[in-house]
Amino acid sequence: MRGLGTRTVLYQQNVAASLGLYNNDLKSVDILRETGPITAGELSKLTGLATGSVTALIDRLEKVGYVRRQSDPNDRRRVILVPEYEYKEEVGNTYRPLHQSMIELASSYSEDELELINHFIGKASGILEEQIRQLNASRSKSSS
Amino acid sequence: MRGLGTRTVLYQQNVAASLGLYNNDLKSVDILRETGPITAGELSKLTGLATGSVTALIDRLEKVGYVRRQSDPNDRRRVILVPEYEYKEEVGNTYRPLHQSMIELASSYSEDELELINHFIGKASGILEEQIRQLNASRSKSSS
């Protein structure tokens, strides 16, 4: 599991470099893809990045067309970030070989086995989410 | 799988911040832990970081006692990097809650199920490793 973790981090770093993005920028784009449109403040909370860093990051991502600022249709005073990332051809091209290999790997398992694996991955994701929250909480406590 | 990937990257970033390390520094320490003693050149290849960056990184890690430079007992002209990381109490303390939760999660599965999950994780790690190699290769081709 730890080996998979190290490789995931390295893979992400290499994808960012291949796309000419900063590592944090790619992470934020990935989070946006998962959450859907959110505000800059919410992104700052989810990434643990300071508000000023997030503003600069959104400027960079908007410039290359990975993200769009838009006023919230439900509340015109709020500005939300809309991911435009999935439509970029170079992003699809960069991730495609990984997706294909993963699909091949998955196809070597039965339905029941895949369900078990999926369940495990979901649980492991939940654990990591909780750990991120706790690390964040203990950092903000020690810095106050 | 992609959700797990994003959370792994964020978790690692939060661990680095909690330990007061740069993100790249923690990654290198994790790689060293896996490979055992290697040279700075080998670490540069494995991380995709430039030689100069790796030198500065090792200086920082040696200063905080996470890594030690030592001449290779098999070839005195070679300098190898020895990880000292596992012995640091703060590192153990930072990872401990994750380890405990993962052990708890694992204990909810049978031996056979764990074997299946382990096999999948091993395969997925191998795929990521191959992808990292390919991304690296296509970057060095396009920059030459």
PDB file of N, CA and C in Angstrom, chain B residues 40-92:
ATOM      1  N   ALA B  40      23.318   9.392  -5.242  1.00  0.00           N
ATOM      2  CA  ALA B  40      22.546  10.593  -5.575  1.00  0.00           C
ATOM      3  C   ALA B  40      22.079  10.533  -7.031  1.00  0.00           C
ATOM      4  N   GLY B  41      22.925  10.005  -7.903  1.00  0.00           N
ATOM      5  CA  GLY B  41      22.561   9.886  -9.315  1.00  0.00           C
ATOM      6  C   GLY B  41      21.360   8.973  -9.522  1.00  0.00           C
ATOM      7  N   GLU B  42      21.352   7.859  -8.795  1.00  0.00           N
ATOM      8  CA  GLU B  42      20.218   6.926  -8.897  1.00  0.00           C
ATOM      9  C   GLU B  42      18.934   7.576  -8.370  1.00  0.00           C
ATOM     10  N   LEU B  43      19.064   8.340  -7.281  1.00  0.00           N
ATOM     11  CA  LEU B  43      17.891   9.023  -6.723  1.00  0.00           C
ATOM     12  C   LEU B  43      17.354  10.055  -7.716  1.00  0.00           C
ATOM     13  N   SER B  44      18.270  10.736  -8.383  1.00  0.00           N
ATOM     14  CA  SER B  44      17.874  11.727  -9.386  1.00  0.00           C
ATOM     15  C   SER B  44      17.064  11.062 -10.496  1.00  0.00           C
ATOM     16  N   LYS B  45      17.522   9.884 -10.933  1.00  0.00           N
ATOM     17  CA  LYS B  45      16.807   9.158 -11.981  1.00  0.00           C
ATOM     18  C   LYS B  45      15.414   8.726 -11.503  1.00  0.00           C
ATOM     19  N   LEU B  46      15.335   8.208 -10.285  1.00  0.00           N
ATOM     20  CA  LEU B  46      14.072   7.673  -9.771  1.00  0.00           C
ATOM     21  C   LEU B  46      13.033   8.765  -9.500  1.00  0.00           C
ATOM     22  N   THR B  47      13.506   9.960  -9.115  1.00  0.00           N
ATOM     23  CA  THR B  47      12.552  11.030  -8.803  1.00  0.00           C
ATOM     24  C   THR B  47      12.252  11.898 -10.011  1.00  0.00           C
ATOM     25  N   GLY B  48      13.129  11.868 -11.007  1.00  0.00           N
ATOM     26  CA  GLY B  48      12.977  12.784 -12.128  1.00  0.00           C
ATOM     27  C   GLY B  48      13.452  14.188 -11.796  1.00  0.00           C
ATOM     28  N   LEU B  49      14.141  14.355 -10.647  1.00  0.00           N
ATOM     29  CA  LEU B  49      14.673  15.672 -10.270  1.00  0.00           C
ATOM     30  C   LEU B  49      16.082  15.858 -10.842  1.00  0.00           C
ATOM     31  N   ALA B  50      16.425  17.096 -11.176  1.00  0.00           N
ATOM     32  CA  ALA B  50      17.751  17.408 -11.710  1.00  0.00           C
ATOM     33  C   ALA B  50      18.821  17.158 -10.649  1.00  0.00           C
ATOM     34  N   THR B  51      20.052  16.865 -11.084  1.00  0.00           N
ATOM     35  CA  THR B  51      21.149  16.535 -10.165  1.00  0.00           C
ATOM     36  C   THR B  51      21.364  17.627  -9.122  1.00  0.00           C
ATOM     37  N   GLY B  52      21.321  18.887  -9.567  1.00  0.00           N
ATOM     38  CA  GLY B  52      21.531  20.002  -8.645  1.00  0.00           C
ATOM     39  C   GLY B  52      20.456  20.055  -7.561  1.00  0.00           C
ATOM     40  N   SER B  53      19.223  19.822  -7.958  1.00  0.00           N
ATOM     41  CA  SER B  53      18.119  19.815  -6.985  1.00  0.00           C
ATOM     42  C   SER B  53      18.305  18.686  -5.983  1.00  0.00           C
ATOM     43  N   VAL B  54      18.782  17.533  -6.483  1.00  0.00           N
ATOM     44  CA  VAL B  54      18.972  16.380  -5.598  1.00  0.00           C
ATOM     45  C   VAL B  54      20.067  16.670  -4.577  1.00  0.00           C
ATOM     46  N   THR B  55      21.139  17.345  -5.003  1.00  0.00           N
ATOM     47  CA  THR B  55      22.213  17.695  -4.073  1.00  0.00           C
ATOM     48  C   THR B  55      21.685  18.584  -2.947  1.00  0.00           C
ATOM     49  N   ALA B  56      20.930  19.606  -3.304  1.00  0.00           N
ATOM     50  CA  ALA B  56      20.366  20.524  -2.301  1.00  0.00           C
ATOM     51  C   ALA B  56      19.408  19.780  -1.371  1.00  0.00           C
ATOM     52  N   LEU B  57      18.631  18.881  -1.961  1.00  0.00           N
ATOM     53  CA  LEU B  57      17.667  18.078  -1.216  1.00  0.00           C
ATOM     54  C   LEU B  57      18.380  17.190  -0.189  1.00  0.00           C
ATOM     55  N   ILE B  58      19.473  16.555  -0.610  1.00  0.00           N
ATOM     56  CA  ILE B  58      20.208  15.677   0.312  1.00  0.00           C
ATOM     57  C   ILE B  58      20.823  16.513   1.440  1.00  0.00           C
ATOM     58  N   ASP B  59      21.330  17.698   1.096  1.00  0.00           N
ATOM     59  CA  ASP B  59      21.862  18.590   2.134  1.00  0.00           C
ATOM     60  C   ASP B  59      20.802  18.870   3.197  1.00  0.00           C
ATOM     61  N   ARG B  60      19.590  19.199   2.734  1.00  0.00           N
ATOM     62  CA  ARG B  60      18.518  19.512   3.687  1.00  0.00           C
ATOM     63  C   ARG B  60      18.173  18.301   4.549  1.00  0.00           C
ATOM     64  N   LEU B  61      18.073  17.130   3.891  1.00  0.00           N
ATOM     65  CA  LEU B  61      17.668  15.920   4.623  1.00  0.00           C
ATOM     66  C   LEU B  61      18.747  15.455   5.594  1.00  0.00           C
ATOM     67  N   GLU B  62      20.011  15.672   5.218  1.00  0.00           N
ATOM     68  CA  GLU B  62      21.101  15.273   6.103  1.00  0.00           C
ATOM     69  C   GLU B  62      21.093  16.160   7.345  1.00  0.00           C
ATOM     70  N   LYS B  63      20.802  17.432   7.137  1.00  0.00           N
ATOM     71  CA  LYS B  63      20.772  18.411   8.228  1.00  0.00           C
ATOM     72  C   LYS B  63      19.743  18.021   9.295  1.00  0.00           C
ATOM     73  N   VAL B  64      18.577  17.548   8.860  1.00  0.00           N
ATOM     74  CA  VAL B  64      17.540  17.178   9.836  1.00  0.00           C
ATOM     75  C   VAL B  64      17.634  15.702  10.241  1.00  0.00           C
ATOM     76  N   GLY B  65      18.667  15.010   9.739  1.00  0.00           N
ATOM     77  CA  GLY B  65      18.909  13.650  10.200  1.00  0.00           C
ATOM     78  C   GLY B  65      18.036  12.583   9.562  1.00  0.00           C
ATOM     79  N   TYR B  66      17.505  12.852   8.389  1.00  0.00           N
ATOM     80  CA  TYR B  66      16.657  11.861   7.721  1.00  0.00           C
ATOM     81  C   TYR B  66      17.464  10.960   6.799  1.00  0.00           C
ATOM     82  N   VAL B  67      18.652  11.408   6.434  1.00  0.00           N
ATOM     83  CA  VAL B  67      19.482  10.695   5.472  1.00  0.00           C
ATOM     84  C   VAL B  67      20.934  10.903   5.881  1.00  0.00           C
ATOM     85  N   ARG B  68      21.777   9.931   5.580  1.00  0.00           N
ATOM     86  CA  ARG B  68      23.198  10.070   5.870  1.00  0.00           C
ATOM     87  C   ARG B  68      24.000   9.727   4.618  1.00  0.00           C
ATOM     88  N   ARG B  69      24.998  10.567   4.268  1.00  0.00           N
ATOM     89  CA  ARG B  69      25.917  10.239   3.171  1.00  0.00           C
ATOM     90  C   ARG B  69      27.008   9.336   3.740  1.00  0.00           C
ATOM     91  N   GLN B  70      27.377   8.340   2.987  1.00  0.00           N
ATOM     92  CA  GLN B  70      28.362   7.387   3.487  1.00  0.00           C
ATOM     93  C   GLN B  70      29.097   6.804   2.284  1.00  0.00           C
ATOM     94  N   SER B  71      30.400   6.481   2.442  1.00  0.00           N
ATOM     95  CA  SER B  71      31.061   5.860   1.291  1.00  0.00           C
ATOM     96  C   SER B  71      30.652   4.392   1.216  1.00  0.00           C
ATOM     97  N   ASP B  72      30.408   3.943   0.007  1.00  0.00           N
ATOM     98  CA  ASP B  72      29.937   2.579  -0.247  1.00  0.00           C
ATOM     99  C   ASP B  72      30.975   1.573   0.261  1.00  0.00           C
ATOM    100  N   PRO B  73      30.577   0.674   1.185  1.00  0.00           N
ATOM    101  CA  PRO B  73      31.551  -0.308   1.707  1.00  0.00           C
ATOM    102  C   PRO B  73      32.123  -1.196   0.605  1.00  0.00           C
ATOM    103  N   ASN B  74      31.382  -1.360  -0.514  1.00  0.00           N
ATOM    104  CA  ASN B  74      31.875  -2.205  -1.614  1.00  0.00           C
ATOM    105  C   ASN B  74      32.739  -1.439  -2.615  1.00  0.00           C
ATOM    106  N   ASP B  75      32.670  -0.116  -2.571  1.00  0.00           N
ATOM    107  CA  ASP B  75      33.441   0.702  -3.511  1.00  0.00           C
ATOM    108  C   ASP B  75      33.628   2.074  -2.873  1.00  0.00           C
ATOM    109  N   ARG B  76      34.768   2.251  -2.248  1.00  0.00           N
ATOM    110  CA  ARG B  76      35.032   3.425  -1.404  1.00  0.00           C
ATOM    111  C   ARG B  76      34.957   4.750  -2.179  1.00  0.00           C
ATOM    112  N   ARG B  77      35.030   4.682  -3.525  1.00  0.00           N
ATOM    113  CA  ARG B  77      34.974   5.933  -4.290  1.00  0.00           C
ATOM    114  C   ARG B  77      33.538   6.405  -4.490  1.00  0.00           C
ATOM    115  N   ARG B  78      32.585   5.495  -4.238  1.00  0.00           N
ATOM    116  CA  ARG B  78      31.173   5.831  -4.419  1.00  0.00           C
ATOM    117  C   ARG B  78      30.560   6.323  -3.110  1.00  0.00           C
ATOM    118  N   VAL B  79      29.749   7.374  -3.193  1.00  0.00           N
ATOM    119  CA  VAL B  79      29.032   7.840  -2.000  1.00  0.00           C
ATOM    120  C   VAL B  79      27.574   7.385  -2.119  1.00  0.00           C
ATOM    121  N   ILE B  80      27.082   6.740  -1.086  1.00  0.00           N
ATOM    122  CA  ILE B  80      25.685   6.314  -1.102  1.00  0.00           C
ATOM    123  C   ILE B  80      24.889   7.038  -0.012  1.00  0.00           C
ATOM    124  N   LEU B  81      23.586   7.074  -0.207  1.00  0.00           N
ATOM    125  CA  LEU B  81      22.681   7.730   0.740  1.00  0.00           C
ATOM    126  C   LEU B  81      22.003   6.666   1.583  1.00  0.00           C
ATOM    127  N   VAL B  82      22.143   6.780   2.886  1.00  0.00           N
ATOM    128  CA  VAL B  82      21.546   5.796   3.784  1.00  0.00           C
ATOM    129  C   VAL B  82      20.341   6.432   4.475  1.00  0.00           C
ATOM    130  N   PRO B  83      19.139   5.833   4.324  1.00  0.00           N
ATOM    131  CA  PRO B  83      17.973   6.406   4.996  1.00  0.00           C
ATOM    132  C   PRO B  83      18.058   6.214   6.507  1.00  0.00           C
ATOM    133  N   GLU B  84      17.769   7.264   7.239  1.00  0.00           N
ATOM    134  CA  GLU B  84      17.784   7.194   8.706  1.00  0.00           C
ATOM    135  C   GLU B  84      16.399   7.493   9.240  1.00  0.00           C
ATOM    136  N   TYR B  85      15.482   7.537   8.332  1.00  0.00           N
ATOM    137  CA  TYR B  85      14.174   8.109   8.450  1.00  0.00           C
ATOM    138  C   TYR B  85      13.278   7.342   9.409  1.00  0.00           C
ATOM    139  N   GLU B  86      13.332   6.014   9.304  1.00  0.00           N
ATOM    140  CA  GLU B  86      12.417   5.178  10.093  1.00  0.00           C
ATOM    141  C   GLU B  86      12.655   5.333  11.589  1.00  0.00           C
ATOM    142  N   TYR B  87      13.855   5.790  11.955  1.00  0.00           N
ATOM    143  CA  TYR B  87      14.181   5.870  13.380  1.00  0.00           C
ATOM    144  C   TYR B  87      13.690   7.165  14.003  1.00  0.00           C
ATOM    145  N   LYS B  88      13.257   8.115  13.164  1.00  0.00           N
ATOM    146  CA  LYS B  88      12.820   9.401  13.694  1.00  0.00           C
ATOM    147  C   LYS B  88      11.434   9.249  14.322  1.00  0.00           C
ATOM    148  N   GLU B  89      11.339   9.672  15.572  1.00  0.00           N
ATOM    149  CA  GLU B  89      10.092   9.482  16.301  1.00  0.00           C
ATOM    150  C   GLU B  89       8.934  10.239  15.657  1.00  0.00           C
ATOM    151  N   GLU B  90       9.195  11.470  15.196  1.00  0.00           N
ATOM    152  CA  GLU B  90       8.090  12.290  14.657  1.00  0.00           C
ATOM    153  C   GLU B  90       7.535  11.683  13.376  1.00  0.00           C
ATOM    154  N   VAL B  91       8.379  10.963  12.638  1.00  0.00           N
ATOM    155  CA  VAL B  91       7.892  10.323  11.413  1.00  0.00           C
ATOM    156  C   VAL B  91       6.943   9.183  11.780  1.00  0.00           C
ATOM    157  N   GLY B  92       7.391   8.360  12.699  1.00  0.00           N
ATOM    158  CA  GLY B  92       6.549   7.266  13.178  1.00  0.00           C
ATOM    159  C   GLY B  92       5.222   7.784  13.722  1.00  0.00           C
TER     160      GLY B  92
END
